[in-house]
Structure formats: C-alpha cells, structure tokens
mmCIF file of C-alpha atoms and ligand atoms in Angstrom:
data_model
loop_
_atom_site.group_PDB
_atom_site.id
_atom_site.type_symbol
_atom_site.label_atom_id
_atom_site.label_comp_id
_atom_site.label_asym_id
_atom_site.label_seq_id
_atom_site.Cartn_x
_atom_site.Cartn_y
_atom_site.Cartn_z
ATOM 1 C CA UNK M 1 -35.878 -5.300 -31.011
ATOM 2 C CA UNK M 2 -35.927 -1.402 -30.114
ATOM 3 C CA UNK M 3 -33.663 -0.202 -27.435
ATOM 4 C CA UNK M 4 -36.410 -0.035 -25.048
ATOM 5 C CA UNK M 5 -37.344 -3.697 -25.370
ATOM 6 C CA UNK M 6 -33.182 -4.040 -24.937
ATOM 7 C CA UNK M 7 -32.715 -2.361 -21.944
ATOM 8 C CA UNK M 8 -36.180 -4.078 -20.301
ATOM 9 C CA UNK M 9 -33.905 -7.331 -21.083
ATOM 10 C CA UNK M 10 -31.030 -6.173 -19.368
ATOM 11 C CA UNK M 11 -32.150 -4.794 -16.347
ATOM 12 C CA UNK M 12 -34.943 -7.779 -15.893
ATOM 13 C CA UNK M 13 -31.060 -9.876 -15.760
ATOM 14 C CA UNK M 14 -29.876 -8.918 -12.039
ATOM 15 C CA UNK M 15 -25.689 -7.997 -12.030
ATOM 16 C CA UNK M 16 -25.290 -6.840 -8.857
ATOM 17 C CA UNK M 17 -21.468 -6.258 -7.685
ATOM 18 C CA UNK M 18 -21.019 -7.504 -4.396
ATOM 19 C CA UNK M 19 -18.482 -4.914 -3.762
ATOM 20 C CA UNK M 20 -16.861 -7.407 -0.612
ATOM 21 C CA UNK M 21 -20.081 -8.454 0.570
ATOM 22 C CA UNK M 22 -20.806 -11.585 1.267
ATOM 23 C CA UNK M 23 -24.857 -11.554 1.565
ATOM 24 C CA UNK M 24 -25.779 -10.839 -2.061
ATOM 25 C CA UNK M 25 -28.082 -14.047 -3.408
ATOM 26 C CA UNK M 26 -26.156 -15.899 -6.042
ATOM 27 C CA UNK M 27 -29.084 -15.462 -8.303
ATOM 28 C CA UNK M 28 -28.402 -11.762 -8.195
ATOM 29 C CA UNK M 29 -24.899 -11.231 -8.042
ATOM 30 C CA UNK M 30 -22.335 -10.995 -10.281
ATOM 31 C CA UNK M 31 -22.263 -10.505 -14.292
ATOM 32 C CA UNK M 32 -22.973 -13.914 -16.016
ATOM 33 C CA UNK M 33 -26.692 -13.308 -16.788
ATOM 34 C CA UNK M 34 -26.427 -10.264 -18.471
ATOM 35 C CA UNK M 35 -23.190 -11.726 -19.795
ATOM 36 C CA UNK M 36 -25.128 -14.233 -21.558
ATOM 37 C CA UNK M 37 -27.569 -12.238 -22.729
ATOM 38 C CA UNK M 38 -25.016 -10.084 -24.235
ATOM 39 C CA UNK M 39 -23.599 -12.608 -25.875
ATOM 40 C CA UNK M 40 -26.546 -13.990 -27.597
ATOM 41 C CA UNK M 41 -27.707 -10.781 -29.410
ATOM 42 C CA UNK M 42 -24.159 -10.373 -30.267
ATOM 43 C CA UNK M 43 -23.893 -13.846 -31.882
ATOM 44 C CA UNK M 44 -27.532 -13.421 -33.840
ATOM 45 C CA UNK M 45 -25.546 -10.383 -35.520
ATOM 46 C CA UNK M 46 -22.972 -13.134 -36.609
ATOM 47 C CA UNK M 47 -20.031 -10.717 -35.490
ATOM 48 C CA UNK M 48 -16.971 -12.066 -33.889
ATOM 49 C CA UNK M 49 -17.433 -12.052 -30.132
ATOM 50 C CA UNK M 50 -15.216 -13.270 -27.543
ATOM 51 C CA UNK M 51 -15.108 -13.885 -24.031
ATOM 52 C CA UNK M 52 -12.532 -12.913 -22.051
ATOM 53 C CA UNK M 53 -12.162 -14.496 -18.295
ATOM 54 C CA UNK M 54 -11.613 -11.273 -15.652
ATOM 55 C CA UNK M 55 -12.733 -13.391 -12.189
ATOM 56 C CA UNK M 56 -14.326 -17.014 -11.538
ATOM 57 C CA UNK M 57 -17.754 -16.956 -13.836
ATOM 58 C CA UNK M 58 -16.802 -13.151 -14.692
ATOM 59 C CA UNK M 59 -16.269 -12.590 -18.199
ATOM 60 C CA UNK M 60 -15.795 -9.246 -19.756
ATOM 61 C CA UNK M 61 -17.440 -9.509 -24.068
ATOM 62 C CA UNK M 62 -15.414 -7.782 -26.842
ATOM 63 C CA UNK M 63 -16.991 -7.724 -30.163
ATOM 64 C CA UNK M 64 -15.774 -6.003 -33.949
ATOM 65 C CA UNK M 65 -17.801 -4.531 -36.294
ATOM 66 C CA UNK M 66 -14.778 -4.661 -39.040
ATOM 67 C CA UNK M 67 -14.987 -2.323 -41.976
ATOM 68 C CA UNK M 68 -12.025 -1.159 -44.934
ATOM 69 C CA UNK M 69 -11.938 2.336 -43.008
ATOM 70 C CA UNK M 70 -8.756 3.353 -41.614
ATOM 71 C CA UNK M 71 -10.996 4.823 -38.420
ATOM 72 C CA UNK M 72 -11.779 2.624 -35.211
ATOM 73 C CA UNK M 73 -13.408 3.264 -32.151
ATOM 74 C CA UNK M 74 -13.893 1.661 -28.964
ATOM 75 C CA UNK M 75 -17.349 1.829 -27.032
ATOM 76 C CA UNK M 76 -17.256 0.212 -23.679
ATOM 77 C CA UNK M 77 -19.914 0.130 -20.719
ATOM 78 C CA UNK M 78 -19.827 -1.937 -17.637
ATOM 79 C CA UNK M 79 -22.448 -4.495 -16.954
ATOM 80 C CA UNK M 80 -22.303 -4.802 -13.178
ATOM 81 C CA UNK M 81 -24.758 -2.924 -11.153
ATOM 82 C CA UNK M 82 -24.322 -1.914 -6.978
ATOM 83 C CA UNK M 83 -26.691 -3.956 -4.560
ATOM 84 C CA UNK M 84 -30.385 -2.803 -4.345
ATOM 85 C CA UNK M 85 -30.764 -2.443 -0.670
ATOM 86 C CA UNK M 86 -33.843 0.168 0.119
ATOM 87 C CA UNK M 87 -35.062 0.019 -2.996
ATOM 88 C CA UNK M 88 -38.485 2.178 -3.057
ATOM 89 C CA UNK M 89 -38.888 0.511 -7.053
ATOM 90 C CA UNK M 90 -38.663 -3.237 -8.013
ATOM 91 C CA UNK M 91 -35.615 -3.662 -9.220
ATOM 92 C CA UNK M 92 -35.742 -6.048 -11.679
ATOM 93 C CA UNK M 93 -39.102 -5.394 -13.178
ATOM 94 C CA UNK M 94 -38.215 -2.852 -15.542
ATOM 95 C CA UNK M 95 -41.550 -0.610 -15.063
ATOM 96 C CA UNK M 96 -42.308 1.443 -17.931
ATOM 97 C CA UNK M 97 -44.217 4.969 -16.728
ATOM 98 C CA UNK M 98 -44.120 8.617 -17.710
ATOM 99 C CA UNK M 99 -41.154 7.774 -20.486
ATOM 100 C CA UNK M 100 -38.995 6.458 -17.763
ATOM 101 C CA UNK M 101 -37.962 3.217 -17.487
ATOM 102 C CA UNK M 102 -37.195 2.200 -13.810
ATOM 103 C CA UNK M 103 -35.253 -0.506 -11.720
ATOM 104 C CA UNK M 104 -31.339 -0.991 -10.800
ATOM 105 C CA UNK M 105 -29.194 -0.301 -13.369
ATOM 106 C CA UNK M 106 -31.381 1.362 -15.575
ATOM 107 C CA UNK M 107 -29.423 4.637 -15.416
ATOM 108 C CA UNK M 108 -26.023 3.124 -14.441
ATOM 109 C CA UNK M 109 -25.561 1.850 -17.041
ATOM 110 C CA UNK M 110 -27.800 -0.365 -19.177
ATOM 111 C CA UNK M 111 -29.302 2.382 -20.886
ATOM 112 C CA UNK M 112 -25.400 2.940 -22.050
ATOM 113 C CA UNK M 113 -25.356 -0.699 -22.777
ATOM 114 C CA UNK M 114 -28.757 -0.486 -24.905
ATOM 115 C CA UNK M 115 -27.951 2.349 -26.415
ATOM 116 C CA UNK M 116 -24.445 0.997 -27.785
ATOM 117 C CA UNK M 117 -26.016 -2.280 -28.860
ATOM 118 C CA UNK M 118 -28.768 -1.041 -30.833
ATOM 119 C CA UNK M 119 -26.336 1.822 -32.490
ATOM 120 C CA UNK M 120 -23.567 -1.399 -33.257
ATOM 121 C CA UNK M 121 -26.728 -4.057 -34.127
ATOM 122 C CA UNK M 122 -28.005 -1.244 -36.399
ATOM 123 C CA UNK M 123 -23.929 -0.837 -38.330
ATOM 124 C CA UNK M 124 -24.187 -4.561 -38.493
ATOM 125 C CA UNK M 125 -27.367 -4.507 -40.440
ATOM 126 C CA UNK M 126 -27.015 -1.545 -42.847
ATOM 127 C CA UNK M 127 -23.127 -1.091 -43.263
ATOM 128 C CA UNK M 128 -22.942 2.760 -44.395
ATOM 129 C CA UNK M 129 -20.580 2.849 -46.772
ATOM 130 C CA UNK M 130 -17.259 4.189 -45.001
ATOM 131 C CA UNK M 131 -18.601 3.272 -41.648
ATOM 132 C CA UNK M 132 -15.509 3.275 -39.181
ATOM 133 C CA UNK M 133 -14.738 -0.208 -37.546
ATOM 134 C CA UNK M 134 -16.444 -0.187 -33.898
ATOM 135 C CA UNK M 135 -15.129 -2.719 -31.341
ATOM 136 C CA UNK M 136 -17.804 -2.829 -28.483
ATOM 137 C CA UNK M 137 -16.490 -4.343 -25.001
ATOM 138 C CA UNK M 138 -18.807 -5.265 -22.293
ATOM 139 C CA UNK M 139 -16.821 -4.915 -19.034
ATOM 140 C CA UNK M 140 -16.804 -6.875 -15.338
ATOM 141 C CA UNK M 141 -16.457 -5.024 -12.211
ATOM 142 C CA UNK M 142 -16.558 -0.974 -12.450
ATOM 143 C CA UNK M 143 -18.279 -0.067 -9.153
ATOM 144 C CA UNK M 144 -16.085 -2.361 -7.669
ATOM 145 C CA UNK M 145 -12.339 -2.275 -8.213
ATOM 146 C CA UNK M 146 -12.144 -1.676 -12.152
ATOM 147 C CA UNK M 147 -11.542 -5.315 -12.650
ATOM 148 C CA UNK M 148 -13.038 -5.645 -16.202
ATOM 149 C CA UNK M 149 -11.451 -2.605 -18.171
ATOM 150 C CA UNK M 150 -7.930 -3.034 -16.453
ATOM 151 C CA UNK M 151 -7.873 -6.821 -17.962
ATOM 152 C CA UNK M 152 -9.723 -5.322 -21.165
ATOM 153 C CA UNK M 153 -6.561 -3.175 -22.045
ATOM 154 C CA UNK M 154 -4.500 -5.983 -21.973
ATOM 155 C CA UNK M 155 -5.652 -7.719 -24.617
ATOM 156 C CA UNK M 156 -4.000 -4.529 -26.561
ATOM 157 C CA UNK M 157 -6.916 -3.446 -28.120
ATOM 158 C CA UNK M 158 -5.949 -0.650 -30.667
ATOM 159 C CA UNK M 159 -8.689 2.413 -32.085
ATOM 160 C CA UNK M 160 -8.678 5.895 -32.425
ATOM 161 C CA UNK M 161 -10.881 7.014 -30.077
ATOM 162 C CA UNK M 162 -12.883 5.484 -27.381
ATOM 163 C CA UNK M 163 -16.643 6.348 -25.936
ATOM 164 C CA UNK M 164 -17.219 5.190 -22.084
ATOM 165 C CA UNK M 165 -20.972 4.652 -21.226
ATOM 166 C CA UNK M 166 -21.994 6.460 -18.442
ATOM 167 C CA UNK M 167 -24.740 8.802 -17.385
ATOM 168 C CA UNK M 168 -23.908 12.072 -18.701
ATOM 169 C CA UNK M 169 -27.388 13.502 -19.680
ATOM 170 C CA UNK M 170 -25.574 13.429 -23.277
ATOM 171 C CA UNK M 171 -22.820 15.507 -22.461
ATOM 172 C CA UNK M 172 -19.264 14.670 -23.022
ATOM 173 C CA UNK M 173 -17.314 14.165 -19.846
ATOM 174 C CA UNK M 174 -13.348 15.117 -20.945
ATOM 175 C CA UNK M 175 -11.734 15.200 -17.531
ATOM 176 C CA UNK M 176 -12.654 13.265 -13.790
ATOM 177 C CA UNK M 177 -10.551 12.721 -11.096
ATOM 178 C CA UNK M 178 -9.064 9.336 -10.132
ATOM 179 C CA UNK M 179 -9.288 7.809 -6.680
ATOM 180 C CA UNK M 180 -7.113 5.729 -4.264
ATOM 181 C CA UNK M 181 -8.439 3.704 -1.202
ATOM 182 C CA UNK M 182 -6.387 2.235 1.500
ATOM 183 C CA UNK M 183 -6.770 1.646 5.099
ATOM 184 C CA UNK M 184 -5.078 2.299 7.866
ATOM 185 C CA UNK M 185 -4.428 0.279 11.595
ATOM 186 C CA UNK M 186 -3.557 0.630 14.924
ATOM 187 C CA UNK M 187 -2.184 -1.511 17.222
ATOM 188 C CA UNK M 188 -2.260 -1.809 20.863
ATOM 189 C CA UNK M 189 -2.789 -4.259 23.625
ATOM 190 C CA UNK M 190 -5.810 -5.704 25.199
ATOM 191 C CA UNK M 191 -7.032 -6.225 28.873
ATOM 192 C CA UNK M 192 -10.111 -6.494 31.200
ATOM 193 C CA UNK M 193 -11.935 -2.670 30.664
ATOM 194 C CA UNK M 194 -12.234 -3.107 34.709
ATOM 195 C CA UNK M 195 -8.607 -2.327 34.722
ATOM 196 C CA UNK M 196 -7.829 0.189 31.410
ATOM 197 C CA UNK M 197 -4.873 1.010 32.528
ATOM 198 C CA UNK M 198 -3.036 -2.313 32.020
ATOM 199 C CA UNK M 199 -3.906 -2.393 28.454
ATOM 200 C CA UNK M 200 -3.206 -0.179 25.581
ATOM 201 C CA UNK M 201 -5.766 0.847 23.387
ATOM 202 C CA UNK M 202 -5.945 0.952 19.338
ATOM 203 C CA UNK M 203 -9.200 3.036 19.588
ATOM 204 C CA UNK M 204 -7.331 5.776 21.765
ATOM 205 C CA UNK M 205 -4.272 6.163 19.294
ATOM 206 C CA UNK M 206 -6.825 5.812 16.314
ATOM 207 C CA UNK M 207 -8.653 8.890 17.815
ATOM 208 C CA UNK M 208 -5.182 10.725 17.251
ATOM 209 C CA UNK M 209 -4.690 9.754 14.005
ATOM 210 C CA UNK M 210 -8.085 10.770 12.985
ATOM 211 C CA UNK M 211 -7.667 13.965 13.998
ATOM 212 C CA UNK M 212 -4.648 14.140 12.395
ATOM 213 C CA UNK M 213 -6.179 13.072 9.006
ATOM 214 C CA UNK M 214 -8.270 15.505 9.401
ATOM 215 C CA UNK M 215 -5.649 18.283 9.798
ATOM 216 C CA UNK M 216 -3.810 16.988 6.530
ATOM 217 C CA UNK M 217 -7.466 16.908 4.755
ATOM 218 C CA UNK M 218 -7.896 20.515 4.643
ATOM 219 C CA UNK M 219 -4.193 21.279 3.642
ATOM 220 C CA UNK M 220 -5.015 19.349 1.221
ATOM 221 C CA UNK M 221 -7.802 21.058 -0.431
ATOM 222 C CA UNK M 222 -6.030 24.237 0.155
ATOM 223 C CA UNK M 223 -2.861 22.935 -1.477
ATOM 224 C CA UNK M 224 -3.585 23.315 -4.908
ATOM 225 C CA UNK M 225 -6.320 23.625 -7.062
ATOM 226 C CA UNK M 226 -7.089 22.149 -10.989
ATOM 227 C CA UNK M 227 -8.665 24.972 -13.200
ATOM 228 C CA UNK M 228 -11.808 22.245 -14.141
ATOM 229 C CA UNK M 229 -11.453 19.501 -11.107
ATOM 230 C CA UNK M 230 -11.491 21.724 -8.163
ATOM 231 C CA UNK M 231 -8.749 20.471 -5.349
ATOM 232 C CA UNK M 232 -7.582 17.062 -4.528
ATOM 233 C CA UNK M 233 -9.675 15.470 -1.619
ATOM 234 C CA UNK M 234 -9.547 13.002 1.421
ATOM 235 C CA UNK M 235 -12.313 11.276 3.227
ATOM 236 C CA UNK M 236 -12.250 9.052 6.460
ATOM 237 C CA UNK M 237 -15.181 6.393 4.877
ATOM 238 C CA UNK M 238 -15.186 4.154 7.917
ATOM 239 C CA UNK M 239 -13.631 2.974 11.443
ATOM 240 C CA UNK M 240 -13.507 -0.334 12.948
ATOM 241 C CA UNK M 241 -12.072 -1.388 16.537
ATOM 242 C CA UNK M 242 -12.928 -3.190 19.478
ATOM 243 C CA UNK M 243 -14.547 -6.395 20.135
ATOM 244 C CA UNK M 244 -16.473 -5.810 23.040
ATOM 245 C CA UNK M 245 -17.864 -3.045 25.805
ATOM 246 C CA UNK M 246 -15.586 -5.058 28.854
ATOM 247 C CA UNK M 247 -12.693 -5.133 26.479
ATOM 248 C CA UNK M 248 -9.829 -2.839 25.538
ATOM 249 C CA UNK M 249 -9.342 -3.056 22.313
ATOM 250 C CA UNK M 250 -5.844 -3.952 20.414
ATOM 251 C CA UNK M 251 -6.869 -3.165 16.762
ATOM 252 C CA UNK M 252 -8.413 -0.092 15.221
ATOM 253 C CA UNK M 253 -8.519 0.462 10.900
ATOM 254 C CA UNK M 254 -9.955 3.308 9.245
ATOM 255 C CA UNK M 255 -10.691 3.698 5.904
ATOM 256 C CA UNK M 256 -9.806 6.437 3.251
ATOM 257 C CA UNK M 257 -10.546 7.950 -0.019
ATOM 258 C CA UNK M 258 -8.672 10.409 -2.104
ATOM 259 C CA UNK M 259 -9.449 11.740 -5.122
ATOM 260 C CA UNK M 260 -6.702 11.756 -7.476
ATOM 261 C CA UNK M 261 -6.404 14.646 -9.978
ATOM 262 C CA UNK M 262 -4.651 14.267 -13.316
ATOM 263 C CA UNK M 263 -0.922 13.648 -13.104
ATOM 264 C CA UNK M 264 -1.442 11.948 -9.524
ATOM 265 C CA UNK M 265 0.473 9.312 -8.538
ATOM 266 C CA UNK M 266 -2.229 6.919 -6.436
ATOM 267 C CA UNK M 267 1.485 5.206 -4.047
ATOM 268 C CA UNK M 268 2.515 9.060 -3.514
ATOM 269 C CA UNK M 269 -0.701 10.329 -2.298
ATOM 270 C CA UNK M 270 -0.622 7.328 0.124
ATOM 271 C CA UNK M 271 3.042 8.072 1.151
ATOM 272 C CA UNK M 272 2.830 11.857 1.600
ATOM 273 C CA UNK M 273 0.035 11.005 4.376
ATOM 274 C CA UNK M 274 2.277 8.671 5.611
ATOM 275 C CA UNK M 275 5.183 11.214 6.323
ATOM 276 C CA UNK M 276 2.579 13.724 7.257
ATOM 277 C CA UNK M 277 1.168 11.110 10.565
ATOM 278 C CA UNK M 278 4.767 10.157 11.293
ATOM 279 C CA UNK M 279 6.145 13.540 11.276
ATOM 280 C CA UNK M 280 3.769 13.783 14.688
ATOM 281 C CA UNK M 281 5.969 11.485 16.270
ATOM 282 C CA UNK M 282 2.780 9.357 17.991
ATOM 283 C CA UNK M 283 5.244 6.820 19.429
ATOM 284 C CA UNK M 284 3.544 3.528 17.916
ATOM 285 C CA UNK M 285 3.019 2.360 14.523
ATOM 286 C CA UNK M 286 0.586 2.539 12.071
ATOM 287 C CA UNK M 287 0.220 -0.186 9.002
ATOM 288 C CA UNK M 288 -0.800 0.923 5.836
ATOM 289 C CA UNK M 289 -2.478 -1.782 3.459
ATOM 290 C CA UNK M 290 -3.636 -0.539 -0.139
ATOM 291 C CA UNK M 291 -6.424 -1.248 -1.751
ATOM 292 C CA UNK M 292 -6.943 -0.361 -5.229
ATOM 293 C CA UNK M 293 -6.215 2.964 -7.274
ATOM 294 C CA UNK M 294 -7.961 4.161 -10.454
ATOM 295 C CA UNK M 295 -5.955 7.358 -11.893
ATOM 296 C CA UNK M 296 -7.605 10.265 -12.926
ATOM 297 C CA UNK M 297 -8.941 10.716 -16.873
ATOM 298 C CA UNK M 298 -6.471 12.829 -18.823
ATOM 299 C CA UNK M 299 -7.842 15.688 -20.210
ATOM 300 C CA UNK M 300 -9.106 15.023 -24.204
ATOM 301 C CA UNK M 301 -8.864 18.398 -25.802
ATOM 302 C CA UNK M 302 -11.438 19.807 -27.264
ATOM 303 C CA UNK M 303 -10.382 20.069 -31.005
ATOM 304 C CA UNK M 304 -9.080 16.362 -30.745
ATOM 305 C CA UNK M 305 -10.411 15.845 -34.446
ATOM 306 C CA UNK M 306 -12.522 12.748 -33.219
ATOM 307 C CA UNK M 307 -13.500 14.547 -30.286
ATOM 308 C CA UNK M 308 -14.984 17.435 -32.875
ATOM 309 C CA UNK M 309 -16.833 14.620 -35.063
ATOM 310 C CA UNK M 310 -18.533 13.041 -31.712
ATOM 311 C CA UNK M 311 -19.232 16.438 -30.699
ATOM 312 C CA UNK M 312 -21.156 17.109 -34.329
ATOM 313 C CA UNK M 313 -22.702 13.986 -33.920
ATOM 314 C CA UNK M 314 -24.148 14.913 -30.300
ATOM 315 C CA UNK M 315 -25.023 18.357 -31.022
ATOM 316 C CA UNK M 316 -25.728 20.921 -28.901
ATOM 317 C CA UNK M 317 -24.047 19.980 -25.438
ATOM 318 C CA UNK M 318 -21.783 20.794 -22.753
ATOM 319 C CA UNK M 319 -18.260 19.843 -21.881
ATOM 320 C CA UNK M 320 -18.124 18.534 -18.730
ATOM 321 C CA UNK M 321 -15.262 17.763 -15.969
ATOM 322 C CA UNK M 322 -16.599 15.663 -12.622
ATOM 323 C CA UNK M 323 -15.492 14.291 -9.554
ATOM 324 C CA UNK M 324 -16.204 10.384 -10.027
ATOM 325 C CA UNK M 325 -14.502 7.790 -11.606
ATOM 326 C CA UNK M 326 -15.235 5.806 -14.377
ATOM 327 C CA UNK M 327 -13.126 3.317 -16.937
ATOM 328 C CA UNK M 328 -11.856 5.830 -19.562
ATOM 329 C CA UNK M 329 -9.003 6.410 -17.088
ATOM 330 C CA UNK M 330 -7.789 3.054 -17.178
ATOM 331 C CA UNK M 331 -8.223 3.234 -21.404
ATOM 332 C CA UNK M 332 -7.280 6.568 -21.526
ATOM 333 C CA UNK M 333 -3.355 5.899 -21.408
ATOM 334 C CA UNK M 334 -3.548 3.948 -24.547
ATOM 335 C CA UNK M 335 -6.727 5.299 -26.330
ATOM 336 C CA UNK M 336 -8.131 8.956 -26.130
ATOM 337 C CA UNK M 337 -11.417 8.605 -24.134
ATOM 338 C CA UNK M 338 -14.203 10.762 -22.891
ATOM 339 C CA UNK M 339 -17.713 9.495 -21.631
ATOM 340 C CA UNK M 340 -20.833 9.794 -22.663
ATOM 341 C CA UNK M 341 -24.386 8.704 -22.150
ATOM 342 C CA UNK M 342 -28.015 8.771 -21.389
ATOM 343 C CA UNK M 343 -29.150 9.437 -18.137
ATOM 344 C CA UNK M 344 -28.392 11.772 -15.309
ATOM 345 C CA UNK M 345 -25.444 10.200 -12.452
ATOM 346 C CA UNK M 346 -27.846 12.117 -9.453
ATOM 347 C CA UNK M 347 -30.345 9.153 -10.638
ATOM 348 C CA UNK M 348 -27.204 6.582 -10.481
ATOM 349 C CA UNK M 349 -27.416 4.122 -7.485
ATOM 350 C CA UNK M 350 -30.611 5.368 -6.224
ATOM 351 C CA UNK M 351 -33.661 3.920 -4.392
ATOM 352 C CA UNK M 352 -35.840 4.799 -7.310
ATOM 353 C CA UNK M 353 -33.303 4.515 -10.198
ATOM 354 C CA UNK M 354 -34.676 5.162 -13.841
ATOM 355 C CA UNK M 355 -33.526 6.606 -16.729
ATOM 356 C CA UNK M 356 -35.070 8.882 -19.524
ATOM 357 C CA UNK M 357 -36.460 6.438 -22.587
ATOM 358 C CA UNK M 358 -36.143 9.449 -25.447
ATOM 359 C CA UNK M 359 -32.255 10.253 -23.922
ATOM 360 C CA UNK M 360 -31.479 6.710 -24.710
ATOM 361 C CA UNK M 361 -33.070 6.406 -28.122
ATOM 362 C CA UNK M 362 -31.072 9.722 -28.836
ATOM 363 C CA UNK M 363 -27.547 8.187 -27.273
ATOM 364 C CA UNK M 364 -28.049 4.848 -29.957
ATOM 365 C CA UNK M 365 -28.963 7.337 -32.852
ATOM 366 C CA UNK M 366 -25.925 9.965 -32.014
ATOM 367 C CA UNK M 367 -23.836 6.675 -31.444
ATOM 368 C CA UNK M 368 -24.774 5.047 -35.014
ATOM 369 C CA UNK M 369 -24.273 8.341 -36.777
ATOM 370 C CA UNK M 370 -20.759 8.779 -35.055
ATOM 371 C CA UNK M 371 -19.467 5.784 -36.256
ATOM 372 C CA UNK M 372 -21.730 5.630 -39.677
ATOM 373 C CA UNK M 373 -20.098 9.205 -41.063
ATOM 374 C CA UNK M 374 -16.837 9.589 -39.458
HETATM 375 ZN ZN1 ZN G 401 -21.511 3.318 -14.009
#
C-alpha cells in the first residue's frame, strides 16, 4: 500500500475529538476507527502491538520494531482530529486533486500518521542492517487535553530520541510554548431586573475583573521576553453569565489561556493572577477552577548528536520555535523530542484542510532513512 492509499484510509475513518461537546455523532467521534485500522496494518507486519486503555473505547497503540542496535527512537502522532463544522470540503472523502489530498485531518495529522507507518512498515520489511529499534505510538486525545501521550509516558517507555508528528512543512520544531487553561467565577445574588438594585450582579463584578485581566495581560507581555518564543501570553477565550433578560444574574465564568514558556510552572501562572485580582481589593470573591496544563517543550539543542543525524536525514531545513502546543512536551521530560512533519499548521483545522502528497512521501522516506542509518 503507498502512503497515499494510507492516508486515504485514515482520513476516510472519522476521529473527531469532541473537545466537551456533546453533539458530535457517535459514528464520528472519538478514536476507535482509526484505532482499528491502525491496529490491523500493524498486526499484518506481525510486530508486537499493544493497546493501551487512555478513556472508555479510547485506546492509545504502541508498537516495536526491535533490532540488536543500541539506538531507539520514539515516533508518536495523535489520531484524533477537531470537529468539521463549516467544512467547505467533504471531510471524509479523501479527494485527491492538484497533488493535494483533502478532508479533516489530512494535514493534522494523518499525513504524520502515514508517513510514520509506511517509513516503520517499510523497516519491518527490509531490516537494514544496523537499523535502530523504532517504537511507534499512536496517541488519544491531543487537541483535547493531552490525554493519550500523558498515559503513554507512563508505561516508561525508554529511547534516545523521539520524533512528534505534526505539520511542520518538514522543518524541525525544537522549542513551543506550553499552555494552561482555567476559568474563573463570580458570584452574586439574583432578583427581579424590575428592581436591580435588590440583587447583586456576577456580570457587573465580572466586568471588573475583565478589565483587570486585561491590565495584567499586557504586563505580562511586557514582563519578559524568550530570545526564540517571544513573551508569555493571556487570553480571555470566553464569558458566560446570566440566565435571562428580566433576571439579575448570580454567576458569571470566564475563560483563560496562557501560554507557558519553558521553565513555567502552569499552578504559578494561575496563582500570580490570582494575587494580581486580589491585590484590587474588589470586596467579593472569585473561584478559580483549573483545567488542564501542558508545559512548554524544552529546548533540544541543536548539536544533540541525534538531533544532527535527523537533521542529515531531512536535509536542507529550518529550525523552528512556535507558539502551539503539541505532545513532545509531555515526552520531552523523559525523552529528547522535537517535531516534525508534512504539511503546513496554517492548513491545520481548516474549512478546506489538505495536505501536500510529495511532502508526505518525503516525511516516510526522511523517516525510514533516519532510523535505517543511524
Ligand atoms: Zn496535531
């Protein structure tokens, strides 16, 4: 099968992360298609393959390639997908046209999946002599909450050096910045809107706090500055409060983002906001509830020795730092890990998503030739 025909396969199997929703089809949501299919090719190989259990019907896919070299790496890509609202392409039909190949996930990140199939499938097959070992781990759960690689790395997984599928346009990603979400609420007390002034409202003290976040936002990108990932950052993603137009509302939650860089502690950024908003002395309280944290991706140096290999493998290419987050932070602690992959992110989660067919024919040969001369 060419990695075409293996990437047609995979995005013709819908893995769509709910991400919280609850109106995703169960015919399109979740892993457990592409899962399967995953786990068949792997199986035809007659490699060990195992399943491991992240969530209900959610199962990440680890598989060896097992040589007598002393080398191993670790190639991981995730096989959930975000929802496919607006689409202006089918998203499950896998068009072929102009050397693209289009539909959801094509880009983000099947072609990373194809690619690092065909390049393991292809070890499997002609076992060049001092080949390094490859494990290959299909993961549950990136665009989401990171799920799949956090329960990955506890099944202590050891290599040298690991490879993150993601669409880089075939450069090598050494550095992104991690992220931490939380939410915020107000309190207050609710009345007829006839009479406002019996009540207290959430909205009204959310306003303040808003504008406060605000304030602490652009200290923030002022504070300090990384030489490759730019300045630490804070967004106000959404606000919810009220239940009705003739009602003053008692509850008010926003929601935040901030982007972690390296050496970030995810419960400190939320605390130093915290001391920031009560510093103003508002005169009610506001509850903080966490939601998940990815850290930022340490830094791989460039003359990491396996770094300098997969760099010879690639070609020419650029070194690249970005702003989003992927799952090499959460292997990074344990295994060195950069990304890598066909594709370009600005075509990532799009209405027309597609990906370059000759980028991911090159990803599966630069992959093979990695691992086949180390
Ligand atoms: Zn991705």
């Amino acid at each position: 099968m060419t990695v075409t025909e293996l990437l047609q396969n995979l995005v013709r199997r819908p893995s769509i992360n709910p991400m919280g929703r609850t109106d995703i089809p169960s015919d399109l949501a979740h892993e457990s298609r592409v899962t399967a299919y995953l786990e068949g090719q792997l199986k035809s190989l007659g490699v060990e393959c195992h399943r491991q259990p992240v969530a209900a019907g959610r199962d990440n896919l680890i598989a060896f390639y097992r040589t007598d070299s002393p080398i191993t790496y670790l190639w991981e890509a995730h096989q959930d997908t975000v929802p496919v609202d607006g689409m202006t392409v089918e998203p499950f039909a896998a068009v072929l046209r102009d050397g693209k190949l289009f539909g959801r996930g094509a880009c983000d990140v099947k072609a990373g999946i194809a690619c690092m199939l065909a390049a393991f499938a292809r070890l499997v097959r002609e076992k060049p002599v001092g080949s390094a070992n490859v494990i290959l781990a299909f993961t549950v759960d990136e665009e989401h909450t990171f799920l799949g690689v956090q329960e990955l790395m506890k099944a202590n997984l050891t290599a040298d050096f690991a490879v993150v599928a993601e669409p880089t346009l075939l450069n090598v990603v050494t550095t992104h910045k991690g992220v931490v979400r939380w939410q915020l609420e107000t309190g207050g007390r609710a009345c007829h809107s006839s009479r406002p002034d019996e009540g207290v409202s959430a909205v009204y003290r959310m306003a303040k706090v808003v504008a406060a976040v605000e304030e602490y936002a652009e200290k923030l990108r002022t504070s300090r500055s990384h030489p490759r990932l730019g300045s630490p950052t804070l967004s106000v993603g959404m606000i919810a409060g009220g239940v009705s137009p003739n009602t003053v509302p008692d509850q008010c939650v926003i929601q935040l983002d901030r982007r972690l860089l390296p050496g970030e502690d995810a419960q400190a950024a939320i605390d130093d906001l915290s001391a920031f908003l009560a510093a103003r002395d508002f005169g009610f309280s506001i509850a903080t509830k966490r939601h998940f944290a990815c850290p930022a991706l340490s830094p791989t140096a460039d003359d990491h020795p396996h770094l300098q290999r997969f760099a010879k493998a690639i070609g020419p290419h650029e070194k690249l730092a970005v702003p989003y987050g992927t799952d090499a932070s959460s292997i990074s602690p344990t295994i060195p890990a950069v990304v890598f992959g066909p594709g370009d992110i600005a075509q990532a989660h799009t209405k027309d998503e597609w990906v370059e067919l000759a980028q991911v024919e090159r990803a599966a040969d630069i992959l093979f030739r990695f691992a086949a001369f180390p």
